[in-house]
PDB file of C-alpha atoms in Angstrom:
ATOM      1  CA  UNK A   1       0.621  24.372 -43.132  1.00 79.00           C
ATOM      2  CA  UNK A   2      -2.113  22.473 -41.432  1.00 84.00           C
ATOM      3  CA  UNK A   3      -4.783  24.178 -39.125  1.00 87.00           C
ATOM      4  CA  UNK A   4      -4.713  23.551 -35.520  1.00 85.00           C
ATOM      5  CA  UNK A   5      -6.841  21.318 -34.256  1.00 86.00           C
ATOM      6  CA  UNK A   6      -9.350  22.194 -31.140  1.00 87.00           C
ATOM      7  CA  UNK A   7      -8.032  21.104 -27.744  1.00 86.00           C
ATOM      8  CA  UNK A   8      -9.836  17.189 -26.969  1.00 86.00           C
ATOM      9  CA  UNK A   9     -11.698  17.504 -24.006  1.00 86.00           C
ATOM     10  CA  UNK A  10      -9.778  15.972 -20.803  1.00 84.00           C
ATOM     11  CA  UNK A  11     -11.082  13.219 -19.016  1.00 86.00           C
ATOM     12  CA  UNK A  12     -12.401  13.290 -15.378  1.00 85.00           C
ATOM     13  CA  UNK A  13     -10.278  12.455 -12.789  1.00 81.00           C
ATOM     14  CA  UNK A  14     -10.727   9.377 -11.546  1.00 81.00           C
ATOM     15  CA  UNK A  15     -11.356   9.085  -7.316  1.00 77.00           C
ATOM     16  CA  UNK A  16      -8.149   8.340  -5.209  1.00 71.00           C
ATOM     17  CA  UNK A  17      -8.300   5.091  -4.308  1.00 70.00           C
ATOM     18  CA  UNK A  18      -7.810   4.742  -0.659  1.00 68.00           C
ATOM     19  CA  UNK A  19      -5.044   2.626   1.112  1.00 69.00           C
ATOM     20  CA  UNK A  20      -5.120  -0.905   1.632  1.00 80.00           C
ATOM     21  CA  UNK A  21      -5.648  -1.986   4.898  1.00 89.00           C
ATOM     22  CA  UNK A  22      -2.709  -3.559   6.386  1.00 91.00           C
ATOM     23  CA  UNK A  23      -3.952  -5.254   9.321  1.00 93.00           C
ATOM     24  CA  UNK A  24      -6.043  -8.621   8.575  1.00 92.00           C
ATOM     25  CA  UNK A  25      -9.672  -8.302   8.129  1.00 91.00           C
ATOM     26  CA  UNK A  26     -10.229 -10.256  10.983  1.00 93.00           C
ATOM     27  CA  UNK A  27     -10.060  -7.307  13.068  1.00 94.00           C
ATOM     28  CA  UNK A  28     -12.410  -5.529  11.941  1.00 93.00           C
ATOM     29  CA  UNK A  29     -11.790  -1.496  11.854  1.00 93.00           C
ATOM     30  CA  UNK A  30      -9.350   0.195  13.925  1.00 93.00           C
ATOM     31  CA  UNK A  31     -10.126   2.734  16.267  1.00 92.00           C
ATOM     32  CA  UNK A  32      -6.877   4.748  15.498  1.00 90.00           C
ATOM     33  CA  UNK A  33      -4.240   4.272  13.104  1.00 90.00           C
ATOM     34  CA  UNK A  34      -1.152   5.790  11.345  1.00 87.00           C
ATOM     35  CA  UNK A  35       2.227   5.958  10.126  1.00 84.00           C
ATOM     36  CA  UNK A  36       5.629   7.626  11.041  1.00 79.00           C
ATOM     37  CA  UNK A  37       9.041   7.051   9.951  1.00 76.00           C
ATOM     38  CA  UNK A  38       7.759   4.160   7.632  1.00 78.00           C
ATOM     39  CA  UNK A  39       6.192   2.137  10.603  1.00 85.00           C
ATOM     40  CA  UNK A  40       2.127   1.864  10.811  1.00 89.00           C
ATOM     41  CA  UNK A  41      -0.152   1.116  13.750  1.00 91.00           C
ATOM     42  CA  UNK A  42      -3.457   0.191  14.273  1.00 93.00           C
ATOM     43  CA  UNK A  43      -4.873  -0.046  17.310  1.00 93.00           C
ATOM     44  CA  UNK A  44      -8.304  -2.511  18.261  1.00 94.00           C
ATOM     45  CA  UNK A  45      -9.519  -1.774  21.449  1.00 93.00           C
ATOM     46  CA  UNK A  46     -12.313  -4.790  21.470  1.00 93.00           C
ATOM     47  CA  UNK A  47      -9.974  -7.123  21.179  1.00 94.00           C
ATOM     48  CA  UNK A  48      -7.006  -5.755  22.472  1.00 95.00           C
ATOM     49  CA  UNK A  49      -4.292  -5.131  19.904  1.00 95.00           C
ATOM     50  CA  UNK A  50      -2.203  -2.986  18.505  1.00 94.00           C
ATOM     51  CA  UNK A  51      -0.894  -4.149  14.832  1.00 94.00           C
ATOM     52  CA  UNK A  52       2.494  -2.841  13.482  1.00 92.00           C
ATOM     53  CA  UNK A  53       4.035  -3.472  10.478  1.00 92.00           C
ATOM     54  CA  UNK A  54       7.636  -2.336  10.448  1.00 87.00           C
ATOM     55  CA  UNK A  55       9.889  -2.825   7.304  1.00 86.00           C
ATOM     56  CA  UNK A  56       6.957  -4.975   5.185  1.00 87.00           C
ATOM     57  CA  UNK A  57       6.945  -7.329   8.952  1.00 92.00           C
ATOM     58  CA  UNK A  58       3.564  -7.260  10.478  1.00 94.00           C
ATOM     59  CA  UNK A  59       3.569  -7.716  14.596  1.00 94.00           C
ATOM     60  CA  UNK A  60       0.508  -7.812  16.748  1.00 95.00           C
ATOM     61  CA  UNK A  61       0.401  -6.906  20.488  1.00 95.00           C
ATOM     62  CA  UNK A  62      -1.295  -8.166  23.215  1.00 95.00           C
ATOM     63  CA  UNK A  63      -2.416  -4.331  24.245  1.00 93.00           C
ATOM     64  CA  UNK A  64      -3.937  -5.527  27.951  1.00 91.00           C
ATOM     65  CA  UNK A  65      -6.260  -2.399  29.449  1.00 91.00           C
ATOM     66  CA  UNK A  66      -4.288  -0.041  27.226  1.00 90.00           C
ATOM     67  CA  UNK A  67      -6.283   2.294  24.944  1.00 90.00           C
ATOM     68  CA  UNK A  68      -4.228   3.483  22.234  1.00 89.00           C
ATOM     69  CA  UNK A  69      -4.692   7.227  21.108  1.00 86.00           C
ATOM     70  CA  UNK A  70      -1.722   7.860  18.807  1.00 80.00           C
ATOM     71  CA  UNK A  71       1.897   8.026  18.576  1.00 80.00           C
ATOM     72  CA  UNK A  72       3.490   9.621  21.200  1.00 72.00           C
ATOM     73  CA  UNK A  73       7.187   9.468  20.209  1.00 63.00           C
ATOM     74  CA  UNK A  74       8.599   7.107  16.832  1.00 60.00           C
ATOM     75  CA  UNK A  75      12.605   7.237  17.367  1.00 61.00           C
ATOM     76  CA  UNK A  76      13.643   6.869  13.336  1.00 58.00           C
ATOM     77  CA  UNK A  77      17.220   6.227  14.837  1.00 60.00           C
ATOM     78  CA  UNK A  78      16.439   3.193  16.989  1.00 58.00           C
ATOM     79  CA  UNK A  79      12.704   2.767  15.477  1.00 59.00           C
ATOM     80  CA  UNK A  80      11.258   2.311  19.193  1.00 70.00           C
ATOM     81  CA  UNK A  81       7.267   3.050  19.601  1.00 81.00           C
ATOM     82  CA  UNK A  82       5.807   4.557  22.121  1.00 87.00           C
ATOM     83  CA  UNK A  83       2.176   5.134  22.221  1.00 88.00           C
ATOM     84  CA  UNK A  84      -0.135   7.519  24.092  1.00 88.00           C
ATOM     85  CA  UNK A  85      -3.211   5.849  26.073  1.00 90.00           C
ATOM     86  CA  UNK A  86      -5.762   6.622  29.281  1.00 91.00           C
ATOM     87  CA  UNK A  87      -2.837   5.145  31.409  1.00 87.00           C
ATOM     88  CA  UNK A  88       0.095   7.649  30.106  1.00 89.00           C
ATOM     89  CA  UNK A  89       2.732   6.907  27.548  1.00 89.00           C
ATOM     90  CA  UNK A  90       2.794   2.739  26.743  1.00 90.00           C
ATOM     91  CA  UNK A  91       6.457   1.910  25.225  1.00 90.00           C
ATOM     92  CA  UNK A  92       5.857  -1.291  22.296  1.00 88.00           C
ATOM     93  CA  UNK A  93       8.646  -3.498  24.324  1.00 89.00           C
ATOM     94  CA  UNK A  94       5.957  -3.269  27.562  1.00 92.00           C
ATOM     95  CA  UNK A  95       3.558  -5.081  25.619  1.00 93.00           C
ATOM     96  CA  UNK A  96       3.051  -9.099  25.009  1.00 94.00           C
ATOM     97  CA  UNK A  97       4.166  -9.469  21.399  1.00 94.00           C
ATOM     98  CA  UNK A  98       1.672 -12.524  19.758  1.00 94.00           C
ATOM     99  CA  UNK A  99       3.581 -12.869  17.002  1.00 74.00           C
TER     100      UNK A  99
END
């Protein structure tokens, strides 16, 4: 029978690599941004949008004098958005969709 060999070293792990920005770059870097029920947000308050992508579609919004904090409710039945700023909750459908 043949000897054992010695355990190989392992190799280190290799850093994460962080997630792709969905948003374009044009943007800059959001302020806040995040995901529930397989939608994502970003919100940039110096030039006023709010960027969702929803089922691989990517939306922007118009988001006025709104400053976007976070999610405050993500319906997975009906996927409606509503989002938490200085002014109270903001629903999505309230705000001037760009495109």
């Amino acid at each position: 029978m043949k000897p054992m060999e010695p355990m190989k070293p392992m190799e280190p792990m290799k850093p994460m690599k962080g997630m792709e920005p969905f948003w374009p770059k044009d943007l800059g870097d959001p302020s806040t941004s995040g995901s529930q029920n397989g939608m994502k947000y970003a919100f940039f308050p110096d030039k006023h949008r709010l960027v969702i992508e929803r089922d691989g579609q990517l939306s922007t919004y118009d988001s006025g004098d709104h400053r976007i904090g976070g999610v405050a409710q993500a319906d997975g039945a009906t996927k409606s958005l509503t989002f938490t700023s200085q002014n109270g909750d903001v629903d999505l459908g309230s705000l001037k969709k760009l495109d």
